[in-house]
Amino acid sequence: MTTVSQAPTHTGQDLIVSGIGVVTPWSDTPTTAVRAARPAVAEGWFDHRERLGRRGYKYLPSATQYFLAATKQAIADTGQPLQAAVAAEAGGAAGVAHLAAEERRGAAVGTNSAAAALHEEMDRTVLSAGADALSPATAPYFSINLFGSRLATEHALKGFNLTLTSPRVAGLEALESGARSVRLGRASWLLAGATEEALPEAQADAALSERGAVALVLESTDRVRARKGRGYGHCQVRSFFLPPRTAAGPGGADRVRARIGAALASMCAGPVPEHHVIAVVDESPVATAVATALGPAASLVRAGSGSLEPLLQVAGALAGLTSPVAVVTAAREGNLAVALLTPPEHPRRG
């Protein structure tokens, strides 16, 4: 048995990606970061003093620093600083030309390993010296939801602030859940993405650890056009679940193919357009079924240990988007997600 998320009720909000921010150890340029090799990461590759400022960031977890830096890039990339937002959502032509008011801005971030190393360090401290020895600066981050809280306070994102942690698909689910919330009227401006920090060396998949962040700004297409801004393209996501036993069994690839096809169809106003497929997969039975279902025309990309690689692929594709692209990813646990990227003028459904 499989389940698929349903499309939200459309409220007329046609969203477009207007800003992209990427922070990785090898490149901060989306098209370069997505194509580059994934070399071993040397300590000290990220200096929060240069990326964010000399004061107020030292004691933040590294994954939070990465996402703040990616967000800073993404907002700058829109060409419209948040400080320029008008006080009211509806303000005639002048209001439409600006970004949303604080109460209409939302955020959603996905992560799998942002807290892994910090939590392991906290466990060691408690076991060896007791809870009183925990640092007051880092102790609140026992909660994974706190990793995105600084983002909301720093940029006055008062609409909503979501954290998603589903294996491998968390970043894509952040886009899906955030966009759904916007279309349901809970906000009109969205910052969504993923951030990861390396796993502790003793943990499984530590060799595939990811470090860095991707942030995307999504706004109303009309708002971007009104201020003569740049729209990279539309990004829609559907996620679903396939039990690993089903994926590994007879007809597993056929079941995946049908579900991916249904997900793509739900995001299109008409027939599903011709598109290039990028599949971010590991060697699990679920991912093997996905690769088989997509066939030899799909470009296969090795997945890391977390949710960052699918978002890197989305950012890289959007930065040079000239025709539709689908990014598909899957986790060994059975989580799957499909992102459909279409140029600004292409027909689509919410």
Short mmCIF file of C-alpha atoms in Angstrom, two decimals:
data_model
loop_
_atom_site.label_atom_id
_atom_site.label_comp_id
_atom_site.label_asym_id
_atom_site.label_seq_id
_atom_site.Cartn_x
_atom_site.Cartn_y
_atom_site.Cartn_z
CA MET A 1 0.00 0.00 0.00
CA THR A 2 1.25 3.48 -0.86
CA THR A 3 0.07 6.91 0.12
CA VAL A 4 0.51 10.23 -1.66
CA SER A 5 0.04 13.75 -0.36
CA GLN A 6 -2.96 15.54 -1.82
CA ALA A 7 -2.71 18.86 -3.61
CA PRO A 8 -3.84 21.76 -1.39
CA THR A 9 -6.84 23.90 -2.17
CA HIS A 10 -5.62 26.62 -4.52
CA THR A 11 -6.21 30.21 -3.42
CA GLY A 12 -4.76 31.95 -6.47
CA GLN A 13 -1.22 32.27 -5.17
CA ASP A 14 0.97 31.47 -8.16
CA LEU A 15 4.47 31.09 -6.69
CA ILE A 16 7.78 31.57 -8.44
CA VAL A 17 11.35 31.18 -7.16
CA SER A 18 12.84 34.68 -7.03
CA GLY A 19 15.98 34.06 -4.99
CA ILE A 20 18.54 31.27 -4.60
CA GLY A 21 21.18 30.91 -1.91
CA VAL A 22 23.72 28.07 -1.72
CA VAL A 23 26.46 27.44 0.85
CA THR A 24 28.74 24.43 0.36
CA PRO A 25 32.41 23.71 1.11
CA TRP A 26 33.26 23.66 -2.60
CA SER A 27 31.17 26.47 -4.13
CA ASP A 28 28.38 28.92 -3.35
CA THR A 29 27.35 29.24 -7.00
CA PRO A 30 24.33 26.98 -7.66
CA THR A 31 25.34 25.71 -11.08
CA THR A 32 28.92 25.05 -9.94
CA ALA A 33 27.99 23.52 -6.60
CA VAL A 34 25.67 21.00 -8.19
CA ARG A 35 28.24 19.77 -10.72
CA ALA A 36 31.35 19.80 -8.56
CA ALA A 37 32.87 16.76 -6.95
CA ARG A 38 32.24 16.29 -3.24
CA PRO A 39 35.78 16.48 -1.82
CA ALA A 40 36.72 15.83 1.79
CA VAL A 41 35.86 18.89 3.83
CA ALA A 42 38.63 20.64 5.72
CA GLU A 43 37.84 22.23 9.07
CA GLY A 44 37.50 25.98 8.96
CA TRP A 45 35.87 26.11 5.51
CA PHE A 46 33.07 28.29 6.91
CA ASP A 47 33.81 31.47 8.86
CA HIS A 48 30.65 32.94 10.37
CA ARG A 49 32.44 36.26 10.94
CA GLU A 50 32.89 36.74 7.20
CA ARG A 51 29.56 35.26 6.12
CA LEU A 52 27.26 36.70 8.78
CA GLY A 53 29.04 39.22 10.99
CA ARG A 54 31.45 39.38 13.89
CA ARG A 55 28.85 39.62 16.65
CA GLY A 56 25.86 37.50 17.59
CA TYR A 57 26.60 34.28 15.68
CA LYS A 58 29.53 32.59 17.44
CA TYR A 59 27.48 30.22 19.60
CA LEU A 60 24.89 29.24 17.02
CA PRO A 61 25.07 25.63 15.79
CA SER A 62 26.96 25.37 12.53
CA ALA A 63 23.92 24.16 10.57
CA THR A 64 22.03 27.26 11.68
CA GLN A 65 24.93 29.42 10.53
CA TYR A 66 24.94 27.70 7.13
CA PHE A 67 21.24 28.29 6.61
CA LEU A 68 21.44 31.92 7.74
CA ALA A 69 24.24 32.48 5.20
CA ALA A 70 22.26 30.79 2.42
CA THR A 71 19.20 32.84 3.35
CA LYS A 72 21.24 36.04 3.23
CA GLN A 73 22.29 35.15 -0.32
CA ALA A 74 18.78 34.18 -1.39
CA ILE A 75 17.20 37.40 -0.12
CA ALA A 76 19.94 39.49 -1.76
CA ASP A 77 19.33 37.55 -4.97
CA THR A 78 15.70 38.70 -5.07
CA GLY A 79 16.94 42.27 -5.45
CA GLN A 80 14.39 43.38 -2.87
CA PRO A 81 15.56 43.57 0.78
CA LEU A 82 13.01 42.54 3.39
CA GLN A 83 13.33 45.95 5.00
CA ALA A 84 11.51 47.38 1.98
CA ALA A 85 8.29 45.53 2.83
CA VAL A 86 5.23 47.67 3.23
CA ALA A 87 3.23 47.54 6.43
CA ALA A 88 0.11 46.19 4.77
CA GLU A 89 -0.32 43.22 2.49
CA ALA A 90 -2.61 45.07 0.07
CA GLY A 91 -1.39 48.50 -0.85
CA GLY A 92 -2.25 49.12 -4.46
CA ALA A 93 0.47 49.21 -7.09
CA ALA A 94 3.05 50.49 -4.65
CA GLY A 95 2.30 47.73 -2.17
CA VAL A 96 2.43 44.98 -4.77
CA ALA A 97 5.90 46.11 -5.82
CA HIS A 98 7.32 45.30 -2.40
CA LEU A 99 7.74 42.13 -0.42
CA ALA A 100 5.17 40.85 2.03
CA ALA A 101 4.68 42.35 5.46
CA GLU A 102 6.26 40.56 8.41
CA GLU A 103 3.07 38.71 9.38
CA ARG A 104 2.80 37.33 5.84
CA ARG A 105 6.29 35.80 5.64
CA GLY A 106 6.80 32.10 6.31
CA ALA A 107 9.76 29.75 6.57
CA ALA A 108 10.27 26.00 6.26
CA VAL A 109 13.56 24.15 6.66
CA GLY A 110 14.40 20.49 6.25
CA THR A 111 17.25 18.64 7.93
CA ASN A 112 18.35 15.16 8.92
CA SER A 113 21.70 15.67 10.63
CA ALA A 114 21.87 19.31 11.73
CA ALA A 115 21.74 18.26 15.38
CA ALA A 116 23.47 14.86 15.28
CA ALA A 117 26.98 15.91 16.31
CA LEU A 118 25.75 18.49 18.84
CA HIS A 119 23.37 16.00 20.46
CA GLU A 120 26.12 13.41 20.72
CA GLU A 121 28.37 15.96 22.41
CA MET A 122 25.56 16.89 24.81
CA ASP A 123 25.01 13.21 25.65
CA ARG A 124 28.69 12.78 26.47
CA THR A 125 28.64 15.85 28.70
CA VAL A 126 25.58 14.67 30.62
CA LEU A 127 27.02 11.18 31.10
CA SER A 128 30.43 12.39 32.21
CA ALA A 129 29.70 15.58 34.15
CA GLY A 130 25.94 15.89 34.53
CA ALA A 131 23.32 18.15 33.00
CA ASP A 132 24.59 21.20 34.93
CA ALA A 133 27.73 21.11 32.78
CA LEU A 134 25.79 21.78 29.56
CA SER A 135 26.49 25.13 27.96
CA PRO A 136 23.55 27.54 28.33
CA ALA A 137 24.29 28.76 24.80
CA THR A 138 23.78 25.36 23.17
CA ALA A 139 21.49 23.48 25.59
CA PRO A 140 18.26 24.82 23.97
CA TYR A 141 19.24 23.10 20.74
CA PHE A 142 18.26 19.72 22.14
CA SER A 143 15.10 20.62 20.18
CA ILE A 144 15.53 20.33 16.43
CA ASN A 145 12.89 23.04 15.95
CA LEU A 146 15.25 25.62 17.45
CA PHE A 147 17.71 25.33 14.56
CA GLY A 148 15.47 27.50 12.38
CA SER A 149 14.30 29.89 15.08
CA ARG A 150 17.10 32.42 14.59
CA LEU A 151 16.11 32.66 10.93
CA ALA A 152 12.59 33.74 11.88
CA THR A 153 13.73 36.34 14.39
CA GLU A 154 16.51 37.77 12.25
CA HIS A 155 14.31 38.29 9.19
CA ALA A 156 10.96 38.86 10.94
CA LEU A 157 9.28 35.80 9.46
CA LYS A 158 6.11 35.91 11.55
CA GLY A 159 3.70 33.88 9.41
CA PHE A 160 4.95 30.40 10.29
CA ASN A 161 8.23 28.57 10.89
CA LEU A 162 8.32 24.84 10.09
CA THR A 163 11.03 22.22 10.59
CA LEU A 164 10.83 18.91 8.70
CA THR A 165 13.02 15.88 9.31
CA SER A 166 11.84 13.03 7.05
CA PRO A 167 14.83 11.00 5.78
CA ARG A 168 16.31 12.34 2.52
CA VAL A 169 13.13 14.20 1.50
CA ALA A 170 13.02 16.77 4.33
CA GLY A 171 14.23 19.64 2.15
CA LEU A 172 11.74 18.90 -0.61
CA GLU A 173 9.00 18.50 1.99
CA ALA A 174 9.91 21.94 3.30
CA LEU A 175 9.14 23.34 -0.15
CA GLU A 176 5.94 21.29 -0.36
CA SER A 177 4.64 22.14 3.10
CA GLY A 178 5.65 25.79 2.90
CA ALA A 179 4.01 26.28 -0.49
CA ARG A 180 0.86 24.54 0.72
CA SER A 181 0.68 26.92 3.67
CA VAL A 182 1.04 29.91 1.34
CA ARG A 183 -1.67 28.63 -0.97
CA LEU A 184 -3.96 28.11 2.01
CA GLY A 185 -3.56 31.79 2.85
CA ARG A 186 -1.25 31.54 5.86
CA ALA A 187 1.46 33.65 4.23
CA SER A 188 2.35 35.25 0.90
CA TRP A 189 6.17 34.99 0.95
CA LEU A 190 8.17 31.84 1.63
CA LEU A 191 11.76 31.01 2.52
CA ALA A 192 12.37 27.26 2.23
CA GLY A 193 15.35 24.95 1.99
CA ALA A 194 17.61 22.50 3.78
CA THR A 195 20.68 22.55 6.01
CA GLU A 196 22.98 19.77 7.16
CA GLU A 197 26.07 19.25 9.31
CA ALA A 198 28.40 16.25 9.21
CA LEU A 199 27.49 13.15 11.18
CA PRO A 200 29.75 11.99 14.01
CA GLU A 201 32.42 9.64 12.66
CA ALA A 202 31.09 6.65 14.58
CA GLN A 203 27.61 6.88 13.07
CA ALA A 204 26.49 4.92 10.06
CA ASP A 205 26.74 6.85 6.76
CA ALA A 206 29.30 9.26 8.27
CA ALA A 207 31.38 8.83 5.12
CA LEU A 208 28.46 10.30 3.14
CA SER A 209 27.98 13.27 5.47
CA GLU A 210 26.70 16.53 4.04
CA ARG A 211 27.64 20.06 5.08
CA GLY A 212 26.02 23.23 3.86
CA ALA A 213 22.64 24.71 3.07
CA VAL A 214 20.29 25.73 0.28
CA ALA A 215 17.66 28.47 0.64
CA LEU A 216 15.00 29.44 -1.91
CA VAL A 217 12.68 32.44 -1.83
CA LEU A 218 9.23 31.87 -3.33
CA GLU A 219 6.89 34.77 -4.02
CA SER A 220 3.76 35.60 -5.93
CA THR A 221 4.49 35.73 -9.65
CA ASP A 222 2.45 38.93 -9.94
CA ARG A 223 4.45 40.55 -7.14
CA VAL A 224 7.77 39.75 -8.81
CA ARG A 225 6.55 41.00 -12.18
CA ALA A 226 5.21 44.21 -10.63
CA ARG A 227 8.64 45.16 -9.38
CA LYS A 228 10.29 43.87 -12.57
CA GLY A 229 12.14 41.23 -10.61
CA ARG A 230 13.64 37.98 -11.88
CA GLY A 231 11.78 34.71 -11.64
CA TYR A 232 13.90 31.57 -12.05
CA GLY A 233 10.94 29.26 -12.46
CA HIS A 234 8.18 27.46 -10.64
CA CYS A 235 8.93 24.68 -8.16
CA GLN A 236 6.22 22.29 -7.06
CA VAL A 237 6.69 19.20 -4.90
CA ARG A 238 4.70 16.08 -4.07
CA SER A 239 5.83 13.49 -1.54
CA PHE A 240 4.61 9.99 -0.75
CA PHE A 241 5.61 6.77 0.95
CA LEU A 242 6.36 3.31 -0.39
CA PRO A 243 7.09 0.50 2.10
CA PRO A 244 10.58 -0.90 1.42
CA ARG A 245 9.18 -4.42 1.26
CA THR A 246 6.80 -3.34 -1.50
CA ALA A 247 9.61 -1.63 -3.41
CA ALA A 248 11.79 -4.72 -3.23
CA GLY A 249 8.98 -7.08 -4.18
CA PRO A 250 7.50 -8.05 -7.56
CA GLY A 251 6.18 -5.04 -9.41
CA GLY A 252 7.90 -2.60 -7.08
CA ALA A 253 9.37 -0.51 -9.89
CA ASP A 254 6.00 -0.45 -11.67
CA ARG A 255 4.34 0.81 -8.50
CA VAL A 256 6.97 3.56 -8.17
CA ARG A 257 6.57 4.53 -11.84
CA ALA A 258 2.82 4.89 -11.41
CA ARG A 259 3.17 6.97 -8.27
CA ILE A 260 5.75 9.29 -9.81
CA GLY A 261 3.55 9.69 -12.88
CA ALA A 262 0.55 10.55 -10.72
CA ALA A 263 2.60 13.05 -8.72
CA LEU A 264 3.79 14.79 -11.89
CA ALA A 265 0.28 14.84 -13.36
CA SER A 266 -1.07 16.49 -10.19
CA MET A 267 1.33 19.39 -10.73
CA CYS A 268 0.42 20.10 -14.38
CA ALA A 269 -2.54 22.03 -15.79
CA GLY A 270 -2.46 19.80 -18.87
CA PRO A 271 -0.44 16.81 -20.02
CA VAL A 272 2.88 16.26 -18.26
CA PRO A 273 5.47 18.05 -20.41
CA GLU A 274 8.63 16.50 -21.71
CA HIS A 275 11.19 16.85 -18.98
CA HIS A 276 14.66 15.82 -17.91
CA VAL A 277 14.82 13.71 -14.76
CA ILE A 278 17.47 13.93 -12.04
CA ALA A 279 17.31 11.12 -9.48
CA VAL A 280 19.13 11.47 -6.15
CA VAL A 281 19.43 7.87 -4.95
CA ASP A 282 21.41 5.53 -2.72
CA GLU A 283 21.80 1.75 -2.99
CA SER A 284 18.71 0.80 -1.00
CA PRO A 285 15.89 -1.35 -2.44
CA VAL A 286 13.60 1.69 -2.55
CA ALA A 287 16.12 3.79 -4.48
CA THR A 288 16.87 0.86 -6.78
CA ALA A 289 13.17 0.62 -7.60
CA VAL A 290 13.12 4.35 -8.32
CA ALA A 291 16.12 4.14 -10.65
CA THR A 292 14.56 1.18 -12.46
CA ALA A 293 11.23 2.97 -12.79
CA LEU A 294 12.82 6.10 -14.24
CA GLY A 295 14.88 4.20 -16.80
CA PRO A 296 18.23 4.93 -18.44
CA ALA A 297 17.31 8.47 -19.52
CA ALA A 298 17.40 9.73 -15.94
CA SER A 299 20.56 11.31 -14.58
CA LEU A 300 21.51 9.48 -11.40
CA VAL A 301 23.18 11.42 -8.58
CA ARG A 302 24.60 9.73 -5.50
CA ALA A 303 22.72 10.74 -2.37
CA GLY A 304 24.49 11.95 0.73
CA SER A 305 23.49 11.01 4.25
CA GLY A 306 20.91 13.78 4.60
CA SER A 307 18.45 15.97 2.73
CA LEU A 308 20.85 18.49 1.16
CA GLU A 309 21.71 16.90 -2.21
CA PRO A 310 18.13 16.98 -3.60
CA LEU A 311 17.93 20.70 -2.80
CA LEU A 312 21.30 21.33 -4.42
CA GLN A 313 19.99 19.66 -7.56
CA VAL A 314 16.85 21.81 -7.47
CA ALA A 315 18.88 25.00 -6.99
CA GLY A 316 21.32 24.10 -9.77
CA ALA A 317 18.53 23.27 -12.20
CA LEU A 318 16.57 26.44 -11.40
CA ALA A 319 19.62 28.66 -11.89
CA GLY A 320 19.85 27.63 -15.53
CA LEU A 321 16.28 26.50 -16.22
CA THR A 322 15.20 26.59 -19.88
CA SER A 323 12.89 23.56 -19.98
CA PRO A 324 11.06 21.39 -17.42
CA VAL A 325 13.12 19.31 -14.99
CA ALA A 326 11.97 16.76 -12.44
CA VAL A 327 14.09 16.02 -9.36
CA VAL A 328 13.23 12.70 -7.71
CA THR A 329 14.66 11.33 -4.49
CA ALA A 330 14.05 8.40 -2.17
CA ALA A 331 15.20 7.13 1.22
CA ARG A 332 15.74 3.54 2.30
CA GLU A 333 12.94 4.04 4.83
CA GLY A 334 10.42 4.46 2.00
CA ASN A 335 10.06 8.24 1.77
CA LEU A 336 9.90 9.56 -1.79
CA ALA A 337 9.51 13.06 -3.22
CA VAL A 338 9.17 14.55 -6.70
CA ALA A 339 9.92 18.19 -7.54
CA LEU A 340 8.77 19.59 -10.88
CA LEU A 341 10.63 22.69 -12.06
CA THR A 342 9.12 24.64 -14.93
CA PRO A 343 10.11 27.90 -16.65
CA PRO A 344 8.04 30.95 -15.71
CA GLU A 345 5.77 30.81 -18.75
CA HIS A 346 4.97 27.09 -18.53
CA PRO A 347 1.40 25.91 -17.63
CA ARG A 348 1.13 24.35 -14.18
CA ARG A 349 -1.25 23.50 -11.39
CA GLY A 350 -0.93 24.53 -7.70
#
